[in-house]
Coordinates of C-alpha atoms in Angstrom, one line a residue:
X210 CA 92.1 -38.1 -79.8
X211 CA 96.0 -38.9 -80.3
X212 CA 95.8 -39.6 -83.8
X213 CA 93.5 -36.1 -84.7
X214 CA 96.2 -34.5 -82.3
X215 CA 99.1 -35.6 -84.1
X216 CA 97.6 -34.7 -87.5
X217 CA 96.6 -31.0 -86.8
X218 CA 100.6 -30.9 -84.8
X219 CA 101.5 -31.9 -88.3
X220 CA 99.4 -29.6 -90.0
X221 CA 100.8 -26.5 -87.8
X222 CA 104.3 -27.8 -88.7
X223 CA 103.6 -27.3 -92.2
X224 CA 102.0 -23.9 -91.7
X225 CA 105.3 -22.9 -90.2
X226 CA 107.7 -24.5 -92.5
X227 CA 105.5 -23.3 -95.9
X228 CA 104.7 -19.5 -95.3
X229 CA 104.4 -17.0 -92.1
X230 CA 101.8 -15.3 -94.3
X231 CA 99.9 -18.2 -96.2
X232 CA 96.5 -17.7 -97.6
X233 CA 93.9 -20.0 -96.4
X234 CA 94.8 -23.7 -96.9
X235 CA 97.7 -25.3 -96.4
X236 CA 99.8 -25.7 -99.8
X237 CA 97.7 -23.8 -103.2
X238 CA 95.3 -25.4 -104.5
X239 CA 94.9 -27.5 -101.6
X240 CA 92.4 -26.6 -98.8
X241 CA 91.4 -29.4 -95.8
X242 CA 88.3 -29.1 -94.2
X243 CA 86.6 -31.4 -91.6
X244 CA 83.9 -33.6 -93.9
X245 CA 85.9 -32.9 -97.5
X246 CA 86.4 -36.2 -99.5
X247 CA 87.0 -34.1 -102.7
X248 CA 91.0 -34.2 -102.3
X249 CA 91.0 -36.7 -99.7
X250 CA 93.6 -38.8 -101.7
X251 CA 96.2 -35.2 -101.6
X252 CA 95.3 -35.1 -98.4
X253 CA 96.7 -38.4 -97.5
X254 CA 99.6 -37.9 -99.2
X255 CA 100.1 -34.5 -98.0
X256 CA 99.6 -35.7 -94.2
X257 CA 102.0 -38.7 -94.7
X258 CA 104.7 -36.6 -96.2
X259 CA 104.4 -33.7 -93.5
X260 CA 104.6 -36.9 -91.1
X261 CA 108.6 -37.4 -91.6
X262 CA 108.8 -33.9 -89.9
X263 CA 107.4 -35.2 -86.6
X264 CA 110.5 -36.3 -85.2
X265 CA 112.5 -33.6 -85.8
X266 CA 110.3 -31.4 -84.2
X267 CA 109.9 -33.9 -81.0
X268 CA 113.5 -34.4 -80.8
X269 CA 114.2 -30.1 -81.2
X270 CA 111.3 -28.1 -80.4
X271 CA 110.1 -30.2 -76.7
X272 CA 111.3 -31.0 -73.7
X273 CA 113.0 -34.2 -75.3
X274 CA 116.1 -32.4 -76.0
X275 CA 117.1 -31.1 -72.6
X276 CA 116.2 -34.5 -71.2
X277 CA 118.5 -36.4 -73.7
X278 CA 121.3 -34.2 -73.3
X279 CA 121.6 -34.6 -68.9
X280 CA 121.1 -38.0 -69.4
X281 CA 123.3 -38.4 -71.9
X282 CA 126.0 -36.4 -69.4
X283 CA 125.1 -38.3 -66.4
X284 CA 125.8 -41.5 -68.0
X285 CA 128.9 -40.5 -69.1
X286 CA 129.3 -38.8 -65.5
X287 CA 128.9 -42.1 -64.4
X288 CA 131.3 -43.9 -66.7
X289 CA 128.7 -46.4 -67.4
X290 CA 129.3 -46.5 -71.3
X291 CA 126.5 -48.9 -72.2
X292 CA 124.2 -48.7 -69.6
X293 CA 121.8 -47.5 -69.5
X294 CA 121.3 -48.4 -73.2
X295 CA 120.3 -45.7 -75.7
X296 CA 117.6 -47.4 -76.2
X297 CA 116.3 -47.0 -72.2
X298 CA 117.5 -42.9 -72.5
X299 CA 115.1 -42.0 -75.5
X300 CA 112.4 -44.6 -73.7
X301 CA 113.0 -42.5 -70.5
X302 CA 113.0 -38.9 -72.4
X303 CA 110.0 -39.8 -74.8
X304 CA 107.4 -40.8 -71.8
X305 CA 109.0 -37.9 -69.8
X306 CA 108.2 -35.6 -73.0
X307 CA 104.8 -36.9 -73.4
X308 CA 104.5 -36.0 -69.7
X309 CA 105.4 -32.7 -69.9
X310 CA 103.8 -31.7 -73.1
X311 CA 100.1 -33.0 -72.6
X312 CA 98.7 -30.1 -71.2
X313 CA 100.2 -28.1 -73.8
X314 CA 98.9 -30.3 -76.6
X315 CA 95.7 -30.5 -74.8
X316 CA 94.7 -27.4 -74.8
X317 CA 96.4 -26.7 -78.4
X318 CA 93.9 -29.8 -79.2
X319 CA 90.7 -28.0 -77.7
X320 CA 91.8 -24.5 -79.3
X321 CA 92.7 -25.2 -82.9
X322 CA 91.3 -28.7 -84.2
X323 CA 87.9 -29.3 -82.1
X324 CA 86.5 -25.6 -83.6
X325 CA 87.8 -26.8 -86.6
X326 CA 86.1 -30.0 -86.8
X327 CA 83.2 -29.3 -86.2
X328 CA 83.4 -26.8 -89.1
X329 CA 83.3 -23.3 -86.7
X330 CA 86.9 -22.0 -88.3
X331 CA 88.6 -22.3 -91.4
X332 CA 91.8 -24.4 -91.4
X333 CA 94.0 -20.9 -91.2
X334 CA 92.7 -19.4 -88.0
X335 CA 92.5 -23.2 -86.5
X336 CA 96.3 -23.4 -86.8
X337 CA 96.5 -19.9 -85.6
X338 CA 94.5 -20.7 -82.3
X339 CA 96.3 -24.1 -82.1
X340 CA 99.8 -22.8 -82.1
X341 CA 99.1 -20.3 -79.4
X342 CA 99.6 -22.7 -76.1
X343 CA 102.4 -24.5 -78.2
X344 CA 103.7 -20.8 -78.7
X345 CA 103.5 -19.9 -75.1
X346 CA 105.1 -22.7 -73.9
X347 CA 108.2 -22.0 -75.8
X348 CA 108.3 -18.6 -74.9
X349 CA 108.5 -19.6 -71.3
X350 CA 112.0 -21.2 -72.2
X351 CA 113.5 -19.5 -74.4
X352 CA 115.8 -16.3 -74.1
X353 CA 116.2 -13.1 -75.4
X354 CA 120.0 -13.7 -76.4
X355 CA 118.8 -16.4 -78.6
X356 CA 115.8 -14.1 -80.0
X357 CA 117.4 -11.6 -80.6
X358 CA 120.3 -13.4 -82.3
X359 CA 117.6 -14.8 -85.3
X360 CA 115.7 -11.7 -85.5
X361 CA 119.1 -10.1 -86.5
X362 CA 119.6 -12.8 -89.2
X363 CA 115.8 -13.0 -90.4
X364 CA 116.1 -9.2 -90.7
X365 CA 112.8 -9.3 -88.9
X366 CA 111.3 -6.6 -86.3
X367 CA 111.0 -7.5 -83.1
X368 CA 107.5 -7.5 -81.8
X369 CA 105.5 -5.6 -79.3
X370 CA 104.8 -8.6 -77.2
X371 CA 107.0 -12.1 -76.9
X372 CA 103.9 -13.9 -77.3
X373 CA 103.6 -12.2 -81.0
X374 CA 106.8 -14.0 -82.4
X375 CA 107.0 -16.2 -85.1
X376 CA 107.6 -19.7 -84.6
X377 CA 110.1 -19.7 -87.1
X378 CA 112.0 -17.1 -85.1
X379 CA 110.8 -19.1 -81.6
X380 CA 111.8 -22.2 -83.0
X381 CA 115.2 -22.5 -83.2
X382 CA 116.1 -19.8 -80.8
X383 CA 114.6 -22.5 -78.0
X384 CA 116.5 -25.1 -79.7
X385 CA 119.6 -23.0 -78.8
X386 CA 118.3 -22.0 -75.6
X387 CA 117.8 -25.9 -74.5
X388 CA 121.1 -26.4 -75.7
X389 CA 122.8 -24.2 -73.1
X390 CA 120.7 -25.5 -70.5
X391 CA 121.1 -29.0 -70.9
X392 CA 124.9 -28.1 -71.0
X393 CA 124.6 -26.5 -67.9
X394 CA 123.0 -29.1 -66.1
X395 CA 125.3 -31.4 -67.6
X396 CA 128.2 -29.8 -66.1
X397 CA 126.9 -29.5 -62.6
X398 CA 126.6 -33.5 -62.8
X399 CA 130.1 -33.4 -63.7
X400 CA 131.2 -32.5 -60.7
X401 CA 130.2 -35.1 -57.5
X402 CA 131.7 -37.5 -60.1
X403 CA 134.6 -35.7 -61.3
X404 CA 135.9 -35.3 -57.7
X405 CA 135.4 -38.5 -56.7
X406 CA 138.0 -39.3 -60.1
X407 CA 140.4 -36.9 -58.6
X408 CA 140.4 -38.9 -55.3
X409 CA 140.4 -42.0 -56.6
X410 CA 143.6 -41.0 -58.6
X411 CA 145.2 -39.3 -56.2
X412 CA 145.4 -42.7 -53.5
X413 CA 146.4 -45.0 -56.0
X414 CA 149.0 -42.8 -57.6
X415 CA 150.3 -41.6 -53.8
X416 CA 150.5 -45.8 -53.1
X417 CA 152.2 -46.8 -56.3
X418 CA 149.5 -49.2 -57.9
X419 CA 149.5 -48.5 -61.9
X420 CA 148.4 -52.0 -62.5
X421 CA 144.6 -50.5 -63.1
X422 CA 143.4 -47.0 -64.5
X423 CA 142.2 -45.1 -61.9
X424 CA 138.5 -44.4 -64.0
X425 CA 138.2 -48.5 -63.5
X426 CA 138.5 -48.2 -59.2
X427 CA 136.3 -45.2 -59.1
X428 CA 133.7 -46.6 -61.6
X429 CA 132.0 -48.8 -58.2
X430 CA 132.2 -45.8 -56.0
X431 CA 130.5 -43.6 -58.8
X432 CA 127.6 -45.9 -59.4
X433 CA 127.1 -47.0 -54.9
X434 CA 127.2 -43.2 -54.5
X435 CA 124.3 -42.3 -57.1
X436 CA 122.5 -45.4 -56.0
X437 CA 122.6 -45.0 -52.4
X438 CA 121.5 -41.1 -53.2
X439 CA 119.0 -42.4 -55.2
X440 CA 120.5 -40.9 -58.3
X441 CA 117.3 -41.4 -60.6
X442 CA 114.7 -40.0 -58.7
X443 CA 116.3 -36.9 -58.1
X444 CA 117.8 -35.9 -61.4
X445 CA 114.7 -37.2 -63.1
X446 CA 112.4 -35.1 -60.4
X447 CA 114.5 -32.1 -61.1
X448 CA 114.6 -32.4 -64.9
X449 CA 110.5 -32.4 -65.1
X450 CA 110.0 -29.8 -62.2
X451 CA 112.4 -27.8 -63.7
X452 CA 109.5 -26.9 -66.8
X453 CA 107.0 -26.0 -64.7

């Protein structure tokens, strides 16, 4: 179920990216349907070259990119350069993703590519009916600013309903949007951390000892306070509450 999922994610990408207005099929000339071996080697190649897209679009357009960004600002919050290790942060922010987003690619996977597997829609209205959860999820998270702000460069109208905008307007107006809130949380991480700096400075300054930076004495204090808080489970708990 995964793999099928991935490939008609992939397929809606392309959708987007090609044409708001495309005829039936996805590129000219080229039409996918469940069963078809007639183009099947175009429609290998066309499914591994839409493929390089599907990072971008899980590091932009999903929960991923808030979740890297606090983390990111908590570690340095922390002072804790190195650790965790990038490597742990995207491990962390891909299985928290993948939390997040089942539902919503569940139900994308029930709407668009099981009717269209078994041969009930064409390929056009299965991306259509695909895109809607993926549409109303994005919705929920994005705002009007930021809407408003690429309908006024697109030169587009703005539609009767939220749920009728065009993913290449919705797309990287929540990019922006998730941007300002992953700053936002990031600053209000900033601050336990950034006062306990300003103390730490302020003693050993007041009792003469320049021998060590202060960001080296407060580093232990930083790290027992968010352990003995139990730092994790709440900013981790609060990150994935905070999209539902």
């Amino acid at each position: 179920m995964s793999i099928r999922l991935c490939a008609f994610l992939v397929s809606s990408a392309a959708s987007v990216l090609a044409a708001p207005h495309a005829a039936p099929g996805l590129l000219p000339g080229i039409t996918i349907s469940p069963g078809s071996s007639t183009n099947l080697p175009l429609q290998i190649l066309l499914f591994l070259t839409l493929l390089t897209f599907l990072p971008a679009l899980i590091m932009s357009v999903t929960p991923f990119l808030r979740i890297t960004l606090v983390l990111h600002f908590l570690r340095q919050a922390i002072g804790t350069q190195t650790a965790p290790s990038n490597q742990v942060l995207l491990g962390i922010a891909l299985f928290l993703t993948l939390l997040i987003m089942q539902p919503v690619l569940t139900e994308a996977y029930h709407a668009g590519w099981e009717p269209f597997e078994k041969g009930q829609t064409e390929s056009a209205q299965a991306l259509k009916d695909g895109a809607k959860p993926i549409r109303a999820f994005l919705v929920r998270f994005v705002r009007e600013k930021d809407i408003q702000l690429f309908l006024e460069i697109s030169k587009s109208r703005a539609p009767e309903r939220p749920q009728d905008l065009d993913l290449r307007i919705l797309l990287p107006a929540y990019v922006l949007s998730e941007l300002r809130t992953g700053f936002q949380i990031g600053a209000v991480l900033f601050l336990p951390f950034l006062i306990i700096d300003l103390v730490v400075a302020s003693i050993t300054l007041s009792i003469g000892m320049v021998q060590l930076p202060p960001v080296m004495l407060s580093a232990p204090f930083k790290v027992l306070l968010f352990v003995l808080v139990d730092g994790w489970n709440l900013v981790i708990g609060s990150l994935v509450k905070s999209f539902y």
